[in-house]
CSV table of C-alpha atoms and ligand atoms in Angstrom, one decimal:
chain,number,residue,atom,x,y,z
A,30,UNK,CA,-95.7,61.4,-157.5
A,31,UNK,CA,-98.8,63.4,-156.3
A,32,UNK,CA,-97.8,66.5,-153.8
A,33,UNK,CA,-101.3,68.7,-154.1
A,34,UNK,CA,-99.7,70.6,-151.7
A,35,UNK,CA,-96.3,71.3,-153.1
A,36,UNK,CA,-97.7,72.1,-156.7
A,37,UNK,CA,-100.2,74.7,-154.9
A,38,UNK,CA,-97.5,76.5,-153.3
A,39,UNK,CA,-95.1,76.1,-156.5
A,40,UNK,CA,-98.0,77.7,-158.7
A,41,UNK,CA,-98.2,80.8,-156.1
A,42,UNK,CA,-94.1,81.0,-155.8
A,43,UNK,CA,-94.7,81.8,-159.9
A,44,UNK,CA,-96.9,84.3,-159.2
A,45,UNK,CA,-93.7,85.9,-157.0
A,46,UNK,CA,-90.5,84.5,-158.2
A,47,UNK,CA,-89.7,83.9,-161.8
A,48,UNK,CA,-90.3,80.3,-162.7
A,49,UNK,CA,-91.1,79.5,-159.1
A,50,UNK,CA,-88.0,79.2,-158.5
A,51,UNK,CA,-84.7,81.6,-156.4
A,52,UNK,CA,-82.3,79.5,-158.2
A,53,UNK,CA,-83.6,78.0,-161.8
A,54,UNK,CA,-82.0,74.3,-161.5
A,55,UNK,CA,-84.8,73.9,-158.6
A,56,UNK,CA,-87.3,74.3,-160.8
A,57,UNK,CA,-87.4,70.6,-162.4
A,58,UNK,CA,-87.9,71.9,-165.9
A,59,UNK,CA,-85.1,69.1,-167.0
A,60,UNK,CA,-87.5,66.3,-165.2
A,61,UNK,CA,-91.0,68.0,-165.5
A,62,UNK,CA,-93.9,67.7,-162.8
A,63,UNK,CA,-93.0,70.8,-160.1
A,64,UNK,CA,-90.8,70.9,-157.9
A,65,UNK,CA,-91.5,69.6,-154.0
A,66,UNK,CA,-91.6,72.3,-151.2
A,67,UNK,CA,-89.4,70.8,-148.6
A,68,UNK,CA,-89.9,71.7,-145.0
A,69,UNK,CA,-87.6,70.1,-143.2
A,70,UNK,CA,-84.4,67.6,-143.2
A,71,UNK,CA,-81.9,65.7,-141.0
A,72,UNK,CA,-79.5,63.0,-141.8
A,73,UNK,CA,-79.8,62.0,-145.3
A,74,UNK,CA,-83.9,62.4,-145.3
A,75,UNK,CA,-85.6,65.3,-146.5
A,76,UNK,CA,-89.8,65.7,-146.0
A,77,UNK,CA,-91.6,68.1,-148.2
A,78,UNK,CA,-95.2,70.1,-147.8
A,79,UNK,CA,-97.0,67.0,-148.4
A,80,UNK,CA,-95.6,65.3,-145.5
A,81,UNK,CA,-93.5,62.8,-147.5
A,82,UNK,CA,-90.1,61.8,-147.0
A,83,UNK,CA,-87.2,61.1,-149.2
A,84,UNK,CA,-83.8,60.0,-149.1
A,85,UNK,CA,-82.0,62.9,-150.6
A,86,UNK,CA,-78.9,62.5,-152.7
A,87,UNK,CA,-78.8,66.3,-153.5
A,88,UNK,CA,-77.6,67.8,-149.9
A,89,UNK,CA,-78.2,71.2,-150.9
A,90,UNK,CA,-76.2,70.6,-153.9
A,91,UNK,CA,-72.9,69.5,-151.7
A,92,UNK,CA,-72.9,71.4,-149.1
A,93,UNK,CA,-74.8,68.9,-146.6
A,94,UNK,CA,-71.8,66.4,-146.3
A,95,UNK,CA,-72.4,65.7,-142.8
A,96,UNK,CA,-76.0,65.4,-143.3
A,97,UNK,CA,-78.7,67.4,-143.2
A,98,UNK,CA,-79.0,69.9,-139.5
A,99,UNK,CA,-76.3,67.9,-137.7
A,100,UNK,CA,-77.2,68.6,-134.2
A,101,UNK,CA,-73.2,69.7,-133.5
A,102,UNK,CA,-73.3,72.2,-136.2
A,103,UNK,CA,-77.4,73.5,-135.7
A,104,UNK,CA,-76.2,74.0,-131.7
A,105,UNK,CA,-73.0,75.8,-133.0
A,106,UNK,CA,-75.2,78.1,-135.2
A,107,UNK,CA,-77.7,78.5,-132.4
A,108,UNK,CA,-75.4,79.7,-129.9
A,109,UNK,CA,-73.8,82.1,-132.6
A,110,UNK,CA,-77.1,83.7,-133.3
A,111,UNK,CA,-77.9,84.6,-129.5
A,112,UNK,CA,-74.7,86.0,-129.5
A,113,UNK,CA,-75.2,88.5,-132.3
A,114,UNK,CA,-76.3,88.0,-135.6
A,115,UNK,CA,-73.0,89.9,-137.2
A,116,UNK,CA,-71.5,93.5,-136.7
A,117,UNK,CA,-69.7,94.3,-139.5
A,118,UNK,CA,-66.7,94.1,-137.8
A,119,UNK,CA,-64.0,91.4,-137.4
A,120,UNK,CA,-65.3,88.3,-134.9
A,121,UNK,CA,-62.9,85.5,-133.9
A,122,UNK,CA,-65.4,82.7,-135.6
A,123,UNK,CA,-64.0,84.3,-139.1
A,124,UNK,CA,-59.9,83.3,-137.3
A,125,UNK,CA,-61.7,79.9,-136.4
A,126,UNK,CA,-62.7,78.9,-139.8
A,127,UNK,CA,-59.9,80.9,-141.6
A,128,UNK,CA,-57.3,78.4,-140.0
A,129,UNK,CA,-59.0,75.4,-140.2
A,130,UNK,CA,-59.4,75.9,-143.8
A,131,UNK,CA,-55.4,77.1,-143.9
A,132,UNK,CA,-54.6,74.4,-142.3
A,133,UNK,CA,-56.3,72.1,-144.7
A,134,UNK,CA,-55.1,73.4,-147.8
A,135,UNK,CA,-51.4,74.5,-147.4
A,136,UNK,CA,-52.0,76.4,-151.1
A,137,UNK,CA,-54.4,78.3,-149.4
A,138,UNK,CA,-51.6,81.2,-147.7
A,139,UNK,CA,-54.4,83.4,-146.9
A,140,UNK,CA,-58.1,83.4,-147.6
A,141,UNK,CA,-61.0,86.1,-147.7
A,142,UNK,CA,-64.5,85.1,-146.9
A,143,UNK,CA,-67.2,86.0,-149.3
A,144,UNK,CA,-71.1,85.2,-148.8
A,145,UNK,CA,-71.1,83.0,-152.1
A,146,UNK,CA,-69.3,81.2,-154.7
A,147,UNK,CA,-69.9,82.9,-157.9
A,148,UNK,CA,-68.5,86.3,-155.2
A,149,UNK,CA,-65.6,84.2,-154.8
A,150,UNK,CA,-64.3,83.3,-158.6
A,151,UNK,CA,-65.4,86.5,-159.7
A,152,UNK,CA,-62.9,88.0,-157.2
A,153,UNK,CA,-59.9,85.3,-157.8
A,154,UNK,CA,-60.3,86.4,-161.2
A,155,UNK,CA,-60.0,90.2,-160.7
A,156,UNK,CA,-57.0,89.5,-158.4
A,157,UNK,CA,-55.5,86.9,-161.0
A,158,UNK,CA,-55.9,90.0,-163.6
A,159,UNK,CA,-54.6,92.5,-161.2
A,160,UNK,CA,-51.4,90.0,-160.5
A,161,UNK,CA,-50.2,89.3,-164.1
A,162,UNK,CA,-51.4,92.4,-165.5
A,163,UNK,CA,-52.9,90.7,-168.5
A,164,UNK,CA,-56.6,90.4,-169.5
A,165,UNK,CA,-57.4,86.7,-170.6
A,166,UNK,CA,-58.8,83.9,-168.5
A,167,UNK,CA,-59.0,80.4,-170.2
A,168,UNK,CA,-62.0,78.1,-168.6
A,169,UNK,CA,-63.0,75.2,-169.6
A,170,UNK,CA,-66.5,74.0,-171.8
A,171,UNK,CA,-68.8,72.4,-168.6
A,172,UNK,CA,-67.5,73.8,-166.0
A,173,UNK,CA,-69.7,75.9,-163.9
A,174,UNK,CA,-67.8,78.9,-162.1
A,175,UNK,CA,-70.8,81.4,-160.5
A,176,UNK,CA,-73.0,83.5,-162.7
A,177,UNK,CA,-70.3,86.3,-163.5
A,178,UNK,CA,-70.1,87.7,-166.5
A,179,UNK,CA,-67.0,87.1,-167.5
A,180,UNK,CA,-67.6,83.1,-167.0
A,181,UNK,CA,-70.9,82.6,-168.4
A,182,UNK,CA,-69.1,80.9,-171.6
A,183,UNK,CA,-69.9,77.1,-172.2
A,184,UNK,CA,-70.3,77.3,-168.5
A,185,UNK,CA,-72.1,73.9,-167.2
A,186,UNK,CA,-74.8,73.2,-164.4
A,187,UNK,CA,-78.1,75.3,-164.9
A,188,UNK,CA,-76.5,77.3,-167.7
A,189,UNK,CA,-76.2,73.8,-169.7
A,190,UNK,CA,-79.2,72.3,-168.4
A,191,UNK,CA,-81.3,74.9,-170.0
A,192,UNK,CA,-79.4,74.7,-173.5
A,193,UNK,CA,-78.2,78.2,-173.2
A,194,UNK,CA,-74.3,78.3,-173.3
A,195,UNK,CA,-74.2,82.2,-173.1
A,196,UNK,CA,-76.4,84.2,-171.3
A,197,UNK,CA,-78.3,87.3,-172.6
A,198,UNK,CA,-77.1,90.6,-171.3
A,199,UNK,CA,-73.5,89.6,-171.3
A,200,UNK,CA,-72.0,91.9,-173.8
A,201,UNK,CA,-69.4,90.7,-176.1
A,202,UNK,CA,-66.5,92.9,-174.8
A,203,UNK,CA,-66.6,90.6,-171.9
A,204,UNK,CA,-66.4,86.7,-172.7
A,205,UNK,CA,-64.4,88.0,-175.5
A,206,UNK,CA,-61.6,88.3,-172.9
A,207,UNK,CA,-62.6,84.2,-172.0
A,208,UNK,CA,-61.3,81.7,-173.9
A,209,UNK,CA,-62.7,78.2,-173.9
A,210,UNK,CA,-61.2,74.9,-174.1
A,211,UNK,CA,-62.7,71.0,-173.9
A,212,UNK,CA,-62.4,69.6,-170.3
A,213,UNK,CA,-59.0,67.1,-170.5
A,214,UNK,CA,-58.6,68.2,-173.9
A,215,UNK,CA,-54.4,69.3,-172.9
A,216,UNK,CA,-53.8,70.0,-176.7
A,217,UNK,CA,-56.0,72.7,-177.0
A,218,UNK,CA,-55.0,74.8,-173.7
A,219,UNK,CA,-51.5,74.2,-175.7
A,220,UNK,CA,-53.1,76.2,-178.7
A,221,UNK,CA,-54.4,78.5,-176.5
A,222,UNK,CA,-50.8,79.5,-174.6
A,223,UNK,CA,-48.9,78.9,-178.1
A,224,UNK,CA,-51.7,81.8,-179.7
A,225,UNK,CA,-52.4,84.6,-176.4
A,226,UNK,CA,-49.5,82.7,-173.5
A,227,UNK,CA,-48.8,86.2,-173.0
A,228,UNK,CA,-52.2,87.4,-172.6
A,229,UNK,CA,-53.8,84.9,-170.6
A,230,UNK,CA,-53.5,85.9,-166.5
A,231,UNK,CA,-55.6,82.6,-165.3
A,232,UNK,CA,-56.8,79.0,-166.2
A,233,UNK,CA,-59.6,78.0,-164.1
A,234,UNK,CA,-60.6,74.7,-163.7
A,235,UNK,CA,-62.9,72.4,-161.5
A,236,UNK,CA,-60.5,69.9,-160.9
A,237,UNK,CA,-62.9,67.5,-160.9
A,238,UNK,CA,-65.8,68.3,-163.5
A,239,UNK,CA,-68.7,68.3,-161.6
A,240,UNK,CA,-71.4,70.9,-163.2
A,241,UNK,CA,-71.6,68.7,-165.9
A,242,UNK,CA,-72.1,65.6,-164.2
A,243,UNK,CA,-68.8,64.1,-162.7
A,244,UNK,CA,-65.9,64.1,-165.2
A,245,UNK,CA,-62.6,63.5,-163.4
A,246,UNK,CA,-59.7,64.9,-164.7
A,247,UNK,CA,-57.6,62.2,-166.6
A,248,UNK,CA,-54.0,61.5,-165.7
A,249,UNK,CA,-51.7,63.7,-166.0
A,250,UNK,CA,-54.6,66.9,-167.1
A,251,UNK,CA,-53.5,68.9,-163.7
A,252,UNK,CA,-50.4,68.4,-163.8
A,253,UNK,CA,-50.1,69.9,-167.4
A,254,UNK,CA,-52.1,73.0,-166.3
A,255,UNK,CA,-49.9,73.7,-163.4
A,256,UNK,CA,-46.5,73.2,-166.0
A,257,UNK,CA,-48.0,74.9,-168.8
A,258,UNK,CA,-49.2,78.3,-166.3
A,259,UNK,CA,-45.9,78.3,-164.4
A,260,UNK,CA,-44.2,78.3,-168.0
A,261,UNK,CA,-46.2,81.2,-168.8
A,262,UNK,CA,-46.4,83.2,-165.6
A,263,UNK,CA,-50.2,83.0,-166.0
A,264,UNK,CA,-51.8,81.8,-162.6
A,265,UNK,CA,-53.8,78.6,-161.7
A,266,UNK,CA,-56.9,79.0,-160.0
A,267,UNK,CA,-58.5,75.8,-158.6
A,268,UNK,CA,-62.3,76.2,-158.4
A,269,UNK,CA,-63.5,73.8,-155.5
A,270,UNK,CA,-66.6,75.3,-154.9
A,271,UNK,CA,-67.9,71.7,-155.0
A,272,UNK,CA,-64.5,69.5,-154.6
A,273,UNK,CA,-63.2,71.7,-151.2
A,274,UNK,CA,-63.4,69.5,-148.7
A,275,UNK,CA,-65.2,66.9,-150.7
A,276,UNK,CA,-63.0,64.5,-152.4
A,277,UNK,CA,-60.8,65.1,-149.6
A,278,UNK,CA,-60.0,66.6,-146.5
A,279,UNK,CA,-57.7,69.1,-148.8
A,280,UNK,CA,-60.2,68.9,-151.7
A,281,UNK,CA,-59.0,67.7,-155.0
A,282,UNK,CA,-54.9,69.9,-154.6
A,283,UNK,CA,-54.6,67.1,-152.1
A,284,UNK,CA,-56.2,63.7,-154.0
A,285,UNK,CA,-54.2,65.0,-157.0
A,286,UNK,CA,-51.0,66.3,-155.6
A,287,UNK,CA,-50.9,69.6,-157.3
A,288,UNK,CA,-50.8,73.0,-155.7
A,289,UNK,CA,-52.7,75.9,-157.4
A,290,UNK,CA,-52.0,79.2,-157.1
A,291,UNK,CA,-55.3,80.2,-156.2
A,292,UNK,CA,-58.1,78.4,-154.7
A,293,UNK,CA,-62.1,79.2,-154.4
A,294,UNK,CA,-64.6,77.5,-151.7
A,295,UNK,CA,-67.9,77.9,-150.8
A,296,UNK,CA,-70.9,75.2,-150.0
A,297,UNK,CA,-69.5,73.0,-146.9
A,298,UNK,CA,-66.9,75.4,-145.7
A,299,UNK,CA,-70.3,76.9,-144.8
A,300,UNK,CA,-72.0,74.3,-143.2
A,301,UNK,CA,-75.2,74.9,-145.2
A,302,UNK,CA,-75.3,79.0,-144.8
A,303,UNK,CA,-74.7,80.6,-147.4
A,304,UNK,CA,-70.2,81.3,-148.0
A,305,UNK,CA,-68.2,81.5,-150.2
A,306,UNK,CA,-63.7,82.1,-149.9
A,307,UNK,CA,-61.2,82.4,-152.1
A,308,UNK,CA,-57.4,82.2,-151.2
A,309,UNK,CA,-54.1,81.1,-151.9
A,310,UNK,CA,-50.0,82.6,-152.6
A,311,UNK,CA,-49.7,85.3,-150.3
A,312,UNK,CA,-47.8,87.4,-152.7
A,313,UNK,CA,-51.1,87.5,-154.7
A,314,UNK,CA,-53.6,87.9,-151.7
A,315,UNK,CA,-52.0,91.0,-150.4
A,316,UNK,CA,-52.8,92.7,-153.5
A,317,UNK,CA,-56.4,93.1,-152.0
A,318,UNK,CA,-57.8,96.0,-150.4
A,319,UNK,CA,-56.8,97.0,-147.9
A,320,UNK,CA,-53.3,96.2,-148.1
A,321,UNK,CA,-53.3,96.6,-152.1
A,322,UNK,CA,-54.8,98.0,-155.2
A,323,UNK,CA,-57.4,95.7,-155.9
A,324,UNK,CA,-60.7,96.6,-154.5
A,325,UNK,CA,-63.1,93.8,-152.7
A,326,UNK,CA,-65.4,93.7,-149.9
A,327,UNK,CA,-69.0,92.3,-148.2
A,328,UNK,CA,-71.6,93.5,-146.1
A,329,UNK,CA,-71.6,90.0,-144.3
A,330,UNK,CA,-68.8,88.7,-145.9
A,331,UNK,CA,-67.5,86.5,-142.9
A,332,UNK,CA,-70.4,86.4,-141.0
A,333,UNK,CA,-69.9,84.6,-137.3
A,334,UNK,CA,-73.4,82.5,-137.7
A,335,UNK,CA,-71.9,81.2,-141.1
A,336,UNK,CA,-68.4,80.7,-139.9
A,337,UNK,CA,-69.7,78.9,-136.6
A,338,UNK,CA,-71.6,76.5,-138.9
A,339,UNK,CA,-68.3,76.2,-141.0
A,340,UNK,CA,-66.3,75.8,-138.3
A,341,UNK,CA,-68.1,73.1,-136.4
A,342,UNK,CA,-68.5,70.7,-140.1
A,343,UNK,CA,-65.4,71.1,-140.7
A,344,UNK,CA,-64.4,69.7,-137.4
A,345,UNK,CA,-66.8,66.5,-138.4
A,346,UNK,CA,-64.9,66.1,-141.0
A,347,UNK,CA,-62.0,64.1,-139.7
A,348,UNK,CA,-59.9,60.7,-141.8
A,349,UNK,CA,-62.8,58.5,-140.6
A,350,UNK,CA,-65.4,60.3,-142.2
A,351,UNK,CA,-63.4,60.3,-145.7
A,352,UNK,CA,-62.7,57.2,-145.1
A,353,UNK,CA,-66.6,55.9,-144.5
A,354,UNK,CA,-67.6,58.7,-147.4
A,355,UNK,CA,-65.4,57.0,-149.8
A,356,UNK,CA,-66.4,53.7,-149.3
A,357,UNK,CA,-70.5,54.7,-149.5
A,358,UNK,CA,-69.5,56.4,-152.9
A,359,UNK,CA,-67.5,53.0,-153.9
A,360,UNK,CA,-70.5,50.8,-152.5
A,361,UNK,CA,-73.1,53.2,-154.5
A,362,UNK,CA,-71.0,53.6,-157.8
A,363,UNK,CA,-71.1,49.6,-158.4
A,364,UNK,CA,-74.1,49.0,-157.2
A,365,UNK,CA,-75.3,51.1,-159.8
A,366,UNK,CA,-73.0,49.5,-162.3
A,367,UNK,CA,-74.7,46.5,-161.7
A,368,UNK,CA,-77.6,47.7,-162.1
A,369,UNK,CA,-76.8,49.2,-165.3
A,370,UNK,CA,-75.8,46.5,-166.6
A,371,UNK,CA,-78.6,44.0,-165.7
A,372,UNK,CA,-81.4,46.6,-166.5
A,373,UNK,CA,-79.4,46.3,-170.4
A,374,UNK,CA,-79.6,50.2,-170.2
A,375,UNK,CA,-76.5,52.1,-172.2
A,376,UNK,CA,-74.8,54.4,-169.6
A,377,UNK,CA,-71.8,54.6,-167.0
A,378,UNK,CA,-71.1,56.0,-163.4
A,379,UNK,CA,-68.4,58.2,-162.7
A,380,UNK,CA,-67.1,58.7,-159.3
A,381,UNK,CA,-64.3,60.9,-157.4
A,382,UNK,CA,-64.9,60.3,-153.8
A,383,UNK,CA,-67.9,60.6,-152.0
A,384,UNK,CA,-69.7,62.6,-155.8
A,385,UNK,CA,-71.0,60.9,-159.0
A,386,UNK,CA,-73.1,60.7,-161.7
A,387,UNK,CA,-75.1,57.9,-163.3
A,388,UNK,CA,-74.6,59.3,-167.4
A,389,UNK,CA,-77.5,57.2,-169.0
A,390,UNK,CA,-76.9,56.8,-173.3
A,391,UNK,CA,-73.5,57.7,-173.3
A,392,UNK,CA,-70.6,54.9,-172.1
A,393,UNK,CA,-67.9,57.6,-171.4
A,394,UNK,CA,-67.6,61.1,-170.3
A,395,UNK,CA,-64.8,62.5,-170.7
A,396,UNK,CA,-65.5,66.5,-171.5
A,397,UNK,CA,-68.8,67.9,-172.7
A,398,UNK,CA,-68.6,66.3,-175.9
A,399,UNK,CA,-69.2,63.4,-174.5
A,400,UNK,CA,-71.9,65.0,-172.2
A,401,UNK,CA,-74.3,66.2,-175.1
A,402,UNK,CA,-74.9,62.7,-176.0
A,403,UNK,CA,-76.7,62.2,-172.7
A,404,UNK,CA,-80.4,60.5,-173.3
A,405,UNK,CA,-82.3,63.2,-171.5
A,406,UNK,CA,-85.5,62.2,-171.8
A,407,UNK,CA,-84.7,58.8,-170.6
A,408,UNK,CA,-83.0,60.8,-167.2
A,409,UNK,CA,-86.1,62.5,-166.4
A,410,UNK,CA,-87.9,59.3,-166.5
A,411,UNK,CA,-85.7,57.7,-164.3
A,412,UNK,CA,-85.7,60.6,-162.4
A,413,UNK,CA,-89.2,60.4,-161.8
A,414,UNK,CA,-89.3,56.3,-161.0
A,415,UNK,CA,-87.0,57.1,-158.7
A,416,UNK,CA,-88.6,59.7,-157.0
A,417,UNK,CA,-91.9,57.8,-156.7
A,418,UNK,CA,-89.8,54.9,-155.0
A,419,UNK,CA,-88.7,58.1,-152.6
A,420,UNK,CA,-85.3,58.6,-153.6
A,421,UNK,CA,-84.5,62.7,-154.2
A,422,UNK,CA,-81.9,63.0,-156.9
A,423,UNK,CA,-80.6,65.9,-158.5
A,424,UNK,CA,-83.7,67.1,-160.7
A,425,UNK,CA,-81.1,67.4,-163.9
A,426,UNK,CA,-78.8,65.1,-166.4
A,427,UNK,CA,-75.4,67.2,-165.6
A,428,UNK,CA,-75.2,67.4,-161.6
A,429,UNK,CA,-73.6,65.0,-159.2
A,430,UNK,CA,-74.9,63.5,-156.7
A,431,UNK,CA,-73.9,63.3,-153.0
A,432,UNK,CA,-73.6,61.3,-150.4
A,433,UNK,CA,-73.0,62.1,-146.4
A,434,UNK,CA,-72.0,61.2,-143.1
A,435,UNK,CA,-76.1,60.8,-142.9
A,436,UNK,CA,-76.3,58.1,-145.3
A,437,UNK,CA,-75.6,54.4,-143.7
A,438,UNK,CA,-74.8,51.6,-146.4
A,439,UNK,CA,-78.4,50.6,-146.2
A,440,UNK,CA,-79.7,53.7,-147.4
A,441,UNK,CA,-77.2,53.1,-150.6
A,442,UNK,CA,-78.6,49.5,-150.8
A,443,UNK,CA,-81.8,50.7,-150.8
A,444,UNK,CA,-80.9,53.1,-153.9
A,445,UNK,CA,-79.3,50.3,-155.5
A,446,UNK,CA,-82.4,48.3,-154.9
A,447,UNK,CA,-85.0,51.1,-156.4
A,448,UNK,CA,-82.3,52.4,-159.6
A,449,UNK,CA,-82.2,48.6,-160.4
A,450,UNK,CA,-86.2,48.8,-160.7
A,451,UNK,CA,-86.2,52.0,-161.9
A,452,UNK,CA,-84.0,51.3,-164.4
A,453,UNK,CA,-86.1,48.2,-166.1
A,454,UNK,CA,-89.2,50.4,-166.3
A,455,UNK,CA,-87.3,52.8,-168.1
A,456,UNK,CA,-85.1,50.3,-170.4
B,4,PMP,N1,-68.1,77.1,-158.7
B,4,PMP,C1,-68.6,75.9,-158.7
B,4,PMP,C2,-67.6,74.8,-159.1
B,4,PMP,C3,-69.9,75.6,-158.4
B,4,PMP,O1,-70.4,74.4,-158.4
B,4,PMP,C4,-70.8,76.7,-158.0
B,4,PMP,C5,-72.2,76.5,-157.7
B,4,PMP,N2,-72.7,75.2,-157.8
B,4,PMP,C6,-70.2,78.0,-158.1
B,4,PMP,C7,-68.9,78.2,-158.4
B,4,PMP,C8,-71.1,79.1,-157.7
B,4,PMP,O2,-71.4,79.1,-156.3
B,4,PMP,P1,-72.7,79.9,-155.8
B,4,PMP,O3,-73.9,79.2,-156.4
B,4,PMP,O4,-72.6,79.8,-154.3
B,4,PMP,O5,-72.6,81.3,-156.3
């Protein structure tokens, strides 16, 4: 557990960056001790100041799904930068990535390329306003959309992590045009349309749950969504900032079968740069400047060292590698199962894919409900066994974790192997 090195440097990031930290998740204030300084990665290992390594089930938070600097994708971004860093001006790396994405998601008409993925919800929504002409936007409690205003309601990830459902500064007027309902809860969105259906322009939704921990959507909860918004001529925005390319090649429209009307990406689709796109029904995309009224635009939105990255993970991403990523995430979800249950610890693993999350104190998780009964002292313990045993998990309760093309089966054996420990110091 000692880095001397990694808590010097975290004490003078303090000094520059409020709580240490450019993001506040990273700052390990859900699992105390500070957070390690990492200096380089590859594969599924990350090494930090101190010169130790870890196997790292974080990948920059999803976005590392064929491993960490893939030597395809880093040559891809090298030759990209020697070319030019970006122009501000159209580049055929942003057609390259545009139709691969396309391609994948046949929902997903026409896209626009943003540099992140709160840029790219907070633009779906304006759009989604700007089509319907009305003013509401129904979200659901845990689910983590970007820091926009209009979203920070009951919003998950770091927002929940730190207890604080709202954030200060938002004024009222604002989430007051949000309405929040309980993840798989149908009943209530059916309040919600019966009360404002002609009011309410968008449901957004991660269709699978995954800023508050995993929560898959039960049976039959998308499909609702998609009958109730078509009933009312509000829109459906998918937000698969996470699930995009993820739970499948077509992210979770394709593992689910149901085609939104608008869809945001970010993470992978940038192969570790920073991205972010949102897209879908071309009737609604040409409302966008400069073909429409609604206005939108980036400095280095689209940026060719970004889309080369993009383009070369996506085209890593083939059946095989969903294939091999699904059966690491079944191989690690019942290993851990197991280990639950020998270790006699209350808790339960929830899975879509190659994402999950090991809930310890509660045996279900089925919305945030379910979440807040968490044992979150007894994560940050195991948290912290598991990172002496040099295994790098999410540093919080309510995030998934991931697995890549980096990890083999033995690295998931071996984090089998040390939760099973882990989890009998901490029962
Ligand atoms: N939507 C979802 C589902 C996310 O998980 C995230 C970030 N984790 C965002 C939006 C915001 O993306 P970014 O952090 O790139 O702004």
């Amino acid at each position: 557990m000692n880095a001397p090195l990694s808590t010097k440097l975290y004490e003078e990031a303090s000094r520059i960056f409020p709580g240490g930290v450019n993001s506040p998740v990273r700052a390990w204030r859900n699992v105390g001790g500070t957070p390690r300084f990492i200096v380089r990665a590859r594969g599924a290992t990350i090494v930090d100041a101190d010169g130790r390594s870890y196997c790292d089930f974080v990948g920059s938070w999803g976005a590392a799904i064929v491993g960490h600097a893939h030597p395809k994708v880093v040559a891809a971004v090298q030759a990209a930068a020697a070319a030019g860093l970006g122009y501000g001006a159209p580049t055929c790396a942003e057609i390259e990535l545009g139709r691969a994405i396309t391609q994948a998601l046949p929902a997903v008409e026409m896209l626009r390329m943003v540099s992140s993925g709160t840029e790219a919800v907070m633009s779906a929504i304006r759009l989604a306003r700007a089509f319907t002409r009305r003013p509401k936007v129904l979200k659901f409690a845990g689910c983590y959309h970007g820091h926009s205003d209009a979203l920070l309601a009951r919003a998950g990830s770091g927002a929940m992590t730190f207890g604080v459902p709202d954030s200060a500064g938002v004024p009222e007027a604002v989430t007051a045009q949000t309405l929040v309902a309980g993840y798989n809860a149908i009943d209530e969105v059916r309040g919600y349309f019966a009360a404002y259906g002609e009011e309410i322009a968008a449901v957004i939704v991660e269709p699978v749950a995954a800023n508050m921990g995993v929560v898959p959507p039960q049976e039959g909860f998308l499909q609702a969504l998609r009958e109730l918004t078509l009933a009312s001529g509000a829109l459906l925005v998918f937000d698969e900032v996470i699930t995009g390319f993820r739970v499948a090649r077509g992210g979770a429209q394709a593992r689910f079968g149901i085609a939104p009307d608008l869809t945001c990406l970010g993470k992978i689709i940038g192969g570790g740069l920073p991205v972010g796109a949102f897209g879908g029904r071309g009737d609604v995309m040409t409302l966008l400047a400069p073909l429409g009224p609604v206005y939108q635009a980036g400095t280095l939105a689209g940026n060719p060292v970004t889309m080369a990255a993009g383009r070369e993970t996506l085209a890593l991403l083939d059946d095989q590698a969903y294939v091999h990523l699904e059966d690491l995430g079944r191989r690690t979800e019942d290993g851990l199962d197991a280990a639950l249950r020998e270790a006699g610890v209350g808790g339960c693993v929830q899975r879509v894919g190659s994402m999950l999350t090991l809930f310890l104190g509660t045996e279900r998780a089925h919305g945030l409900v379910d979440i807040e009964r968490t044992d979150r002292e007894r994560f940050a313990r195991f948290f912290r066994a598991m990172l002496e045993r040099g295994f790098y998990l999410p540093p919080s309760p309510f995030e998934a974790l991931f697995l890549s093309l980096g990890h083999s089966e033995a690295d998931v054996d071996d984090l089998v192997q040390a939760a099973h420990e882990a989890l009998q110091e901490i029962a």
